[in-house]
Amino acid sequence: MKITYYGHSCLLVEHDGARVIIDPFLSGNPASGISPQDVKVDAVILTHAHDDHFGDTLLIAEQNDCPVIATFELATYCEQRGVRAHAMNTGGAHQFAQFAVKFTPAFHTSSLRVGDQFLYAGEPVGVILTMGETVLYHAGDTALFGDMKLIGERHDIDVAALPIGDNYTMGPDDALVAAQWVKAKHVIPIHYNTFPAIEQDAALFKQNVEKNGAICHPLANGESVTISK
Ligand code: NI
Ligand code: MN
């Protein structure tokens, strides 16, 4: 499984010709390292509806004629906006042609801003994405929660993408515990350094993760890592 980081919480995940993108916040993030027009994928997967995750979803789904995989409310919203979608919900798994997706709980909020209002967009989720033999857990935006232990027990997580920014999600100390609880062999820090409120020292986080025996990959925007079972 090849994983490319495009800043904030966006990962492009590839295996054997299949390509999916998670949380494509690209044109809103000048440092993402890619233009949404250049994204070629078979699916967009969303953890929740906030702008810094939904991002360029509609444009990417439209230009690739590919589905948006999201919770029921958010998937339905995407369909209403004219793109294909596949609705799922927390705890559910689905085998697609080239990969499998399962949604996990995440402790956060999820809504779409429409003018002065916030539209309910379902609950936020984490994503377990299996491509070939390799299993990625993208935690989405979340607090640390005890059932991450259950995620680690029920799934053989090869690589966990964990938010470390603090303020809106768990910070580095809680993410260190999350990495242990999900028993990830590899850890990719996400959701940090995009805005002043979430500035973090990824080198220090890497040191602490590696003291616990996992391998940490703080990726520059546009940088890739290949992880196998
Ligand atoms: Ni959020
Ligand atoms: Mn966020």
PDB file of N, CA, C and O in Angstrom, residues 140-194:
ATOM      1  N   GLY A 140      -9.711   9.969  11.463  1.00  0.00           N
ATOM      2  CA  GLY A 140     -10.554  11.155  11.274  1.00  0.00           C
ATOM      3  C   GLY A 140     -10.200  12.198  12.321  1.00  0.00           C
ATOM      4  O   GLY A 140      -9.068  12.262  12.802  1.00  0.00           O
ATOM      5  N   ASP A 141     -11.162  13.050  12.641  1.00  0.00           N
ATOM      6  CA  ASP A 141     -10.990  13.991  13.754  1.00  0.00           C
ATOM      7  C   ASP A 141     -11.599  13.324  14.968  1.00  0.00           C
ATOM      8  O   ASP A 141     -12.783  12.971  14.959  1.00  0.00           O
ATOM      9  N   THR A 142     -10.822  13.148  16.008  1.00  0.00           N
ATOM     10  CA  THR A 142     -11.380  12.485  17.184  1.00  0.00           C
ATOM     11  C   THR A 142     -10.585  12.791  18.441  1.00  0.00           C
ATOM     12  O   THR A 142      -9.404  13.137  18.375  1.00  0.00           O
ATOM     13  N   ALA A 143     -11.267  12.646  19.557  1.00  0.00           N
ATOM     14  CA  ALA A 143     -10.614  12.540  20.851  1.00  0.00           C
ATOM     15  C   ALA A 143     -10.066  11.128  20.991  1.00  0.00           C
ATOM     16  O   ALA A 143     -10.452  10.216  20.245  1.00  0.00           O
ATOM     17  N   LEU A 144      -9.186  10.952  21.955  1.00  0.00           N
ATOM     18  CA  LEU A 144      -8.822   9.605  22.387  1.00  0.00           C
ATOM     19  C   LEU A 144     -10.061   8.981  23.029  1.00  0.00           C
ATOM     20  O   LEU A 144     -10.775   9.650  23.775  1.00  0.00           O
ATOM     21  N   PHE A 145     -10.343   7.725  22.726  1.00  0.00           N
ATOM     22  CA  PHE A 145     -11.464   7.038  23.398  1.00  0.00           C
ATOM     23  C   PHE A 145     -11.095   5.576  23.627  1.00  0.00           C
ATOM     24  O   PHE A 145     -10.311   4.987  22.872  1.00  0.00           O
ATOM     25  N   GLY A 146     -11.674   5.009  24.687  1.00  0.00           N
ATOM     26  CA  GLY A 146     -11.261   3.685  25.139  1.00  0.00           C
ATOM     27  C   GLY A 146     -11.488   2.587  24.126  1.00  0.00           C
ATOM     28  O   GLY A 146     -10.746   1.597  24.105  1.00  0.00           O
ATOM     29  N   ASP A 147     -12.511   2.744  23.281  1.00  0.00           N
ATOM     30  CA  ASP A 147     -12.792   1.689  22.309  1.00  0.00           C
ATOM     31  C   ASP A 147     -11.766   1.618  21.172  1.00  0.00           C
ATOM     32  O   ASP A 147     -11.852   0.721  20.326  1.00  0.00           O
ATOM     33  N   MET A 148     -10.782   2.511  21.177  1.00  0.00           N
ATOM     34  CA  MET A 148      -9.657   2.303  20.253  1.00  0.00           C
ATOM     35  C   MET A 148      -8.964   0.975  20.561  1.00  0.00           C
ATOM     36  O   MET A 148      -8.381   0.352  19.673  1.00  0.00           O
ATOM     37  N   LYS A 149      -9.041   0.557  21.828  1.00  0.00           N
ATOM     38  CA  LYS A 149      -8.492  -0.762  22.187  1.00  0.00           C
ATOM     39  C   LYS A 149      -9.231  -1.868  21.430  1.00  0.00           C
ATOM     40  O   LYS A 149      -8.628  -2.843  20.987  1.00  0.00           O
ATOM     41  N   LEU A 150     -10.541  -1.705  21.303  1.00  0.00           N
ATOM     42  CA  LEU A 150     -11.367  -2.673  20.573  1.00  0.00           C
ATOM     43  C   LEU A 150     -10.983  -2.679  19.079  1.00  0.00           C
ATOM     44  O   LEU A 150     -10.898  -3.748  18.459  1.00  0.00           O
ATOM     45  N   ILE A 151     -10.736  -1.499  18.537  1.00  0.00           N
ATOM     46  CA  ILE A 151     -10.305  -1.407  17.134  1.00  0.00           C
ATOM     47  C   ILE A 151      -8.993  -2.184  16.953  1.00  0.00           C
ATOM     48  O   ILE A 151      -8.829  -2.932  15.998  1.00  0.00           O
ATOM     49  N   GLY A 152      -8.092  -2.047  17.914  1.00  0.00           N
ATOM     50  CA  GLY A 152      -6.818  -2.768  17.856  1.00  0.00           C
ATOM     51  C   GLY A 152      -6.965  -4.268  18.027  1.00  0.00           C
ATOM     52  O   GLY A 152      -6.192  -5.042  17.460  1.00  0.00           O
ATOM     53  N   GLU A 153      -7.947  -4.671  18.826  1.00  0.00           N
ATOM     54  CA  GLU A 153      -8.194  -6.103  19.035  1.00  0.00           C
ATOM     55  C   GLU A 153      -8.839  -6.745  17.815  1.00  0.00           C
ATOM     56  O   GLU A 153      -8.561  -7.887  17.472  1.00  0.00           O
ATOM     57  N   ARG A 154      -9.758  -6.016  17.179  1.00  0.00           N
ATOM     58  CA  ARG A 154     -10.581  -6.578  16.108  1.00  0.00           C
ATOM     59  C   ARG A 154      -9.907  -6.501  14.733  1.00  0.00           C
ATOM     60  O   ARG A 154     -10.333  -7.157  13.806  1.00  0.00           O
ATOM     61  N   HIS A 155      -8.878  -5.653  14.612  1.00  0.00           N
ATOM     62  CA  HIS A 155      -8.247  -5.434  13.302  1.00  0.00           C
ATOM     63  C   HIS A 155      -6.735  -5.466  13.449  1.00  0.00           C
ATOM     64  O   HIS A 155      -6.200  -4.975  14.428  1.00  0.00           O
ATOM     65  N   ASP A 156      -6.086  -6.020  12.448  1.00  0.00           N
ATOM     66  CA  ASP A 156      -4.630  -6.081  12.427  1.00  0.00           C
ATOM     67  C   ASP A 156      -4.128  -4.823  11.696  1.00  0.00           C
ATOM     68  O   ASP A 156      -3.863  -4.852  10.496  1.00  0.00           O
ATOM     69  N   ILE A 157      -4.050  -3.721  12.452  1.00  0.00           N
ATOM     70  CA  ILE A 157      -3.750  -2.416  11.854  1.00  0.00           C
ATOM     71  C   ILE A 157      -2.262  -2.328  11.499  1.00  0.00           C
ATOM     72  O   ILE A 157      -1.406  -2.409  12.387  1.00  0.00           O
ATOM     73  N   ASP A 158      -1.967  -2.151  10.232  1.00  0.00           N
ATOM     74  CA  ASP A 158      -0.573  -1.983   9.820  1.00  0.00           C
ATOM     75  C   ASP A 158      -0.129  -0.540   9.993  1.00  0.00           C
ATOM     76  O   ASP A 158       0.996  -0.275  10.387  1.00  0.00           O
ATOM     77  N   VAL A 159      -1.023   0.382   9.667  1.00  0.00           N
ATOM     78  CA  VAL A 159      -0.643   1.802   9.724  1.00  0.00           C
ATOM     79  C   VAL A 159      -1.835   2.627  10.204  1.00  0.00           C
ATOM     80  O   VAL A 159      -2.955   2.446   9.732  1.00  0.00           O
ATOM     81  N   ALA A 160      -1.570   3.504  11.173  1.00  0.00           N
ATOM     82  CA  ALA A 160      -2.620   4.375  11.713  1.00  0.00           C
ATOM     83  C   ALA A 160      -2.267   5.824  11.417  1.00  0.00           C
ATOM     84  O   ALA A 160      -1.159   6.274  11.729  1.00  0.00           O
ATOM     85  N   ALA A 161      -3.210   6.543  10.794  1.00  0.00           N
ATOM     86  CA  ALA A 161      -3.075   7.989  10.611  1.00  0.00           C
ATOM     87  C   ALA A 161      -3.847   8.644  11.746  1.00  0.00           C
ATOM     88  O   ALA A 161      -5.074   8.497  11.844  1.00  0.00           O
ATOM     89  N   LEU A 162      -3.122   9.337  12.624  1.00  0.00           N
ATOM     90  CA  LEU A 162      -3.723   9.846  13.865  1.00  0.00           C
ATOM     91  C   LEU A 162      -3.559  11.357  13.958  1.00  0.00           C
ATOM     92  O   LEU A 162      -2.452  11.877  13.745  1.00  0.00           O
ATOM     93  N   PRO A 163      -4.642  12.072  14.289  1.00  0.00           N
ATOM     94  CA  PRO A 163      -4.514  13.518  14.468  1.00  0.00           C
ATOM     95  C   PRO A 163      -3.682  13.825  15.717  1.00  0.00           C
ATOM     96  O   PRO A 163      -3.845  13.170  16.743  1.00  0.00           O
ATOM     97  N   ILE A 164      -2.792  14.814  15.585  1.00  0.00           N
ATOM     98  CA  ILE A 164      -1.957  15.204  16.737  1.00  0.00           C
ATOM     99  C   ILE A 164      -2.061  16.697  17.036  1.00  0.00           C
ATOM    100  O   ILE A 164      -1.361  17.209  17.906  1.00  0.00           O
ATOM    101  N   GLY A 165      -2.933  17.410  16.302  1.00  0.00           N
ATOM    102  CA  GLY A 165      -2.924  18.876  16.364  1.00  0.00           C
ATOM    103  C   GLY A 165      -3.361  19.484  17.675  1.00  0.00           C
ATOM    104  O   GLY A 165      -3.025  20.613  17.996  1.00  0.00           O
ATOM    105  N   ASP A 166      -4.163  18.731  18.468  1.00  0.00           N
ATOM    106  CA  ASP A 166      -4.762  19.278  19.689  1.00  0.00           C
ATOM    107  C   ASP A 166      -5.795  20.352  19.319  1.00  0.00           C
ATOM    108  O   ASP A 166      -6.061  20.579  18.158  1.00  0.00           O
ATOM    109  N   ASN A 167      -6.393  20.958  20.282  1.00  0.00           N
ATOM    110  CA  ASN A 167      -7.421  21.992  20.137  1.00  0.00           C
ATOM    111  C   ASN A 167      -8.736  21.429  19.564  1.00  0.00           C
ATOM    112  O   ASN A 167      -9.741  21.434  20.243  1.00  0.00           O
ATOM    113  N   TYR A 168      -8.733  20.947  18.296  1.00  0.00           N
ATOM    114  CA  TYR A 168      -9.947  20.395  17.683  1.00  0.00           C
ATOM    115  C   TYR A 168     -10.026  18.870  17.808  1.00  0.00           C
ATOM    116  O   TYR A 168     -11.084  18.276  17.584  1.00  0.00           O
ATOM    117  N   THR A 169      -8.893  18.244  18.043  1.00  0.00           N
ATOM    118  CA  THR A 169      -8.798  16.774  18.093  1.00  0.00           C
ATOM    119  C   THR A 169      -7.845  16.422  19.239  1.00  0.00           C
ATOM    120  O   THR A 169      -7.337  17.312  19.921  1.00  0.00           O
ATOM    121  N   MET A 170      -7.547  15.138  19.383  1.00  0.00           N
ATOM    122  CA  MET A 170      -6.532  14.781  20.361  1.00  0.00           C
ATOM    123  C   MET A 170      -5.190  15.415  19.993  1.00  0.00           C
ATOM    124  O   MET A 170      -4.915  15.687  18.817  1.00  0.00           O
ATOM    125  N   GLY A 171      -4.394  15.667  21.006  1.00  0.00           N
ATOM    126  CA  GLY A 171      -3.052  16.193  20.811  1.00  0.00           C
ATOM    127  C   GLY A 171      -2.040  15.054  20.833  1.00  0.00           C
ATOM    128  O   GLY A 171      -2.403  13.874  20.911  1.00  0.00           O
ATOM    129  N   PRO A 172      -0.753  15.395  20.778  1.00  0.00           N
ATOM    130  CA  PRO A 172       0.276  14.365  20.644  1.00  0.00           C
ATOM    131  C   PRO A 172       0.330  13.367  21.811  1.00  0.00           C
ATOM    132  O   PRO A 172       0.612  12.191  21.576  1.00  0.00           O
ATOM    133  N   ASP A 173       0.049  13.816  23.027  1.00  0.00           N
ATOM    134  CA  ASP A 173       0.135  12.886  24.173  1.00  0.00           C
ATOM    135  C   ASP A 173      -0.960  11.827  24.071  1.00  0.00           C
ATOM    136  O   ASP A 173      -0.716  10.637  24.294  1.00  0.00           O
ATOM    137  N   ASP A 174      -2.175  12.251  23.748  1.00  0.00           N
ATOM    138  CA  ASP A 174      -3.272  11.294  23.587  1.00  0.00           C
ATOM    139  C   ASP A 174      -3.072  10.432  22.331  1.00  0.00           C
ATOM    140  O   ASP A 174      -3.393   9.239  22.338  1.00  0.00           O
ATOM    141  N   ALA A 175      -2.510  11.016  21.277  1.00  0.00           N
ATOM    142  CA  ALA A 175      -2.275  10.246  20.045  1.00  0.00           C
ATOM    143  C   ALA A 175      -1.241   9.142  20.279  1.00  0.00           C
ATOM    144  O   ALA A 175      -1.316   8.071  19.674  1.00  0.00           O
ATOM    145  N   LEU A 176      -0.302   9.410  21.184  1.00  0.00           N
ATOM    146  CA  LEU A 176       0.702   8.402  21.542  1.00  0.00           C
ATOM    147  C   LEU A 176       0.017   7.182  22.183  1.00  0.00           C
ATOM    148  O   LEU A 176       0.353   6.033  21.878  1.00  0.00           O
ATOM    149  N   VAL A 177      -0.953   7.452  23.038  1.00  0.00           N
ATOM    150  CA  VAL A 177      -1.727   6.372  23.666  1.00  0.00           C
ATOM    151  C   VAL A 177      -2.580   5.664  22.607  1.00  0.00           C
ATOM    152  O   VAL A 177      -2.652   4.427  22.565  1.00  0.00           O
ATOM    153  N   ALA A 178      -3.200   6.444  21.722  1.00  0.00           N
ATOM    154  CA  ALA A 178      -4.023   5.857  20.642  1.00  0.00           C
ATOM    155  C   ALA A 178      -3.197   4.894  19.801  1.00  0.00           C
ATOM    156  O   ALA A 178      -3.656   3.806  19.454  1.00  0.00           O
ATOM    157  N   ALA A 179      -1.967   5.285  19.472  1.00  0.00           N
ATOM    158  CA  ALA A 179      -1.086   4.441  18.642  1.00  0.00           C
ATOM    159  C   ALA A 179      -0.877   3.092  19.315  1.00  0.00           C
ATOM    160  O   ALA A 179      -0.870   2.049  18.660  1.00  0.00           O
ATOM    161  N   GLN A 180      -0.733   3.108  20.637  1.00  0.00           N
ATOM    162  CA  GLN A 180      -0.538   1.851  21.369  1.00  0.00           C
ATOM    163  C   GLN A 180      -1.820   1.030  21.413  1.00  0.00           C
ATOM    164  O   GLN A 180      -1.800  -0.181  21.239  1.00  0.00           O
ATOM    165  N   TRP A 181      -2.935   1.705  21.656  1.00  0.00           N
ATOM    166  CA  TRP A 181      -4.210   0.995  21.787  1.00  0.00           C
ATOM    167  C   TRP A 181      -4.653   0.338  20.482  1.00  0.00           C
ATOM    168  O   TRP A 181      -5.241  -0.737  20.498  1.00  0.00           O
ATOM    169  N   VAL A 182      -4.390   0.987  19.342  1.00  0.00           N
ATOM    170  CA  VAL A 182      -4.790   0.362  18.067  1.00  0.00           C
ATOM    171  C   VAL A 182      -3.712  -0.595  17.564  1.00  0.00           C
ATOM    172  O   VAL A 182      -3.887  -1.254  16.547  1.00  0.00           O
ATOM    173  N   LYS A 183      -2.601  -0.663  18.300  1.00  0.00           N
ATOM    174  CA  LYS A 183      -1.494  -1.592  18.010  1.00  0.00           C
ATOM    175  C   LYS A 183      -0.968  -1.403  16.588  1.00  0.00           C
ATOM    176  O   LYS A 183      -0.740  -2.366  15.847  1.00  0.00           O
ATOM    177  N   ALA A 184      -0.799  -0.129  16.212  1.00  0.00           N
ATOM    178  CA  ALA A 184      -0.317   0.170  14.862  1.00  0.00           C
ATOM    179  C   ALA A 184       1.180  -0.087  14.769  1.00  0.00           C
ATOM    180  O   ALA A 184       1.932   0.318  15.648  1.00  0.00           O
ATOM    181  N   LYS A 185       1.595  -0.731  13.685  1.00  0.00           N
ATOM    182  CA  LYS A 185       3.033  -0.958  13.466  1.00  0.00           C
ATOM    183  C   LYS A 185       3.681   0.320  12.919  1.00  0.00           C
ATOM    184  O   LYS A 185       4.850   0.582  13.161  1.00  0.00           O
ATOM    185  N   HIS A 186       2.890   1.080  12.156  1.00  0.00           N
ATOM    186  CA  HIS A 186       3.368   2.348  11.595  1.00  0.00           C
ATOM    187  C   HIS A 186       2.361   3.439  11.951  1.00  0.00           C
ATOM    188  O   HIS A 186       1.154   3.175  11.981  1.00  0.00           O
ATOM    189  N   VAL A 187       2.861   4.642  12.182  1.00  0.00           N
ATOM    190  CA  VAL A 187       1.993   5.762  12.541  1.00  0.00           C
ATOM    191  C   VAL A 187       2.317   6.958  11.646  1.00  0.00           C
ATOM    192  O   VAL A 187       3.489   7.292  11.437  1.00  0.00           O
ATOM    193  N   ILE A 188       1.261   7.571  11.097  1.00  0.00           N
ATOM    194  CA  ILE A 188       1.414   8.810  10.320  1.00  0.00           C
ATOM    195  C   ILE A 188       0.661   9.918  11.059  1.00  0.00           C
ATOM    196  O   ILE A 188      -0.555   9.830  11.215  1.00  0.00           O
ATOM    197  N   PRO A 189       1.370  10.940  11.548  1.00  0.00           N
ATOM    198  CA  PRO A 189       0.665  12.052  12.201  1.00  0.00           C
ATOM    199  C   PRO A 189      -0.065  12.910  11.167  1.00  0.00           C
ATOM    200  O   PRO A 189       0.474  13.166  10.083  1.00  0.00           O
ATOM    201  N   ILE A 190      -1.284  13.308  11.482  1.00  0.00           N
ATOM    202  CA  ILE A 190      -2.078  14.161  10.583  1.00  0.00           C
ATOM    203  C   ILE A 190      -2.739  15.286  11.401  1.00  0.00           C
ATOM    204  O   ILE A 190      -2.661  15.306  12.624  1.00  0.00           O
ATOM    205  N   HIS A 191      -3.408  16.197  10.693  1.00  0.00           N
ATOM    206  CA  HIS A 191      -4.199  17.276  11.318  1.00  0.00           C
ATOM    207  C   HIS A 191      -3.350  18.134  12.262  1.00  0.00           C
ATOM    208  O   HIS A 191      -3.722  18.392  13.402  1.00  0.00           O
ATOM    209  N   TYR A 192      -2.194  18.567  11.747  1.00  0.00           N
ATOM    210  CA  TYR A 192      -1.326  19.467  12.526  1.00  0.00           C
ATOM    211  C   TYR A 192      -0.610  20.415  11.564  1.00  0.00           C
ATOM    212  O   TYR A 192      -0.486  20.129  10.371  1.00  0.00           O
ATOM    213  N   ASN A 193      -0.206  21.582  12.115  1.00  0.00           N
ATOM    214  CA  ASN A 193       0.595  22.600  11.396  1.00  0.00           C
ATOM    215  C   ASN A 193      -0.117  23.270  10.213  1.00  0.00           C
ATOM    216  O   ASN A 193       0.504  24.084   9.528  1.00  0.00           O
ATOM    217  N   THR A 194      -1.395  22.966   9.978  1.00  0.00           N
ATOM    218  CA  THR A 194      -2.120  23.630   8.891  1.00  0.00           C
ATOM    219  C   THR A 194      -2.497  25.050   9.300  1.00  0.00           C
ATOM    220  O   THR A 194      -2.490  25.964   8.471  1.00  0.00           O
TER     221      THR A 194
END
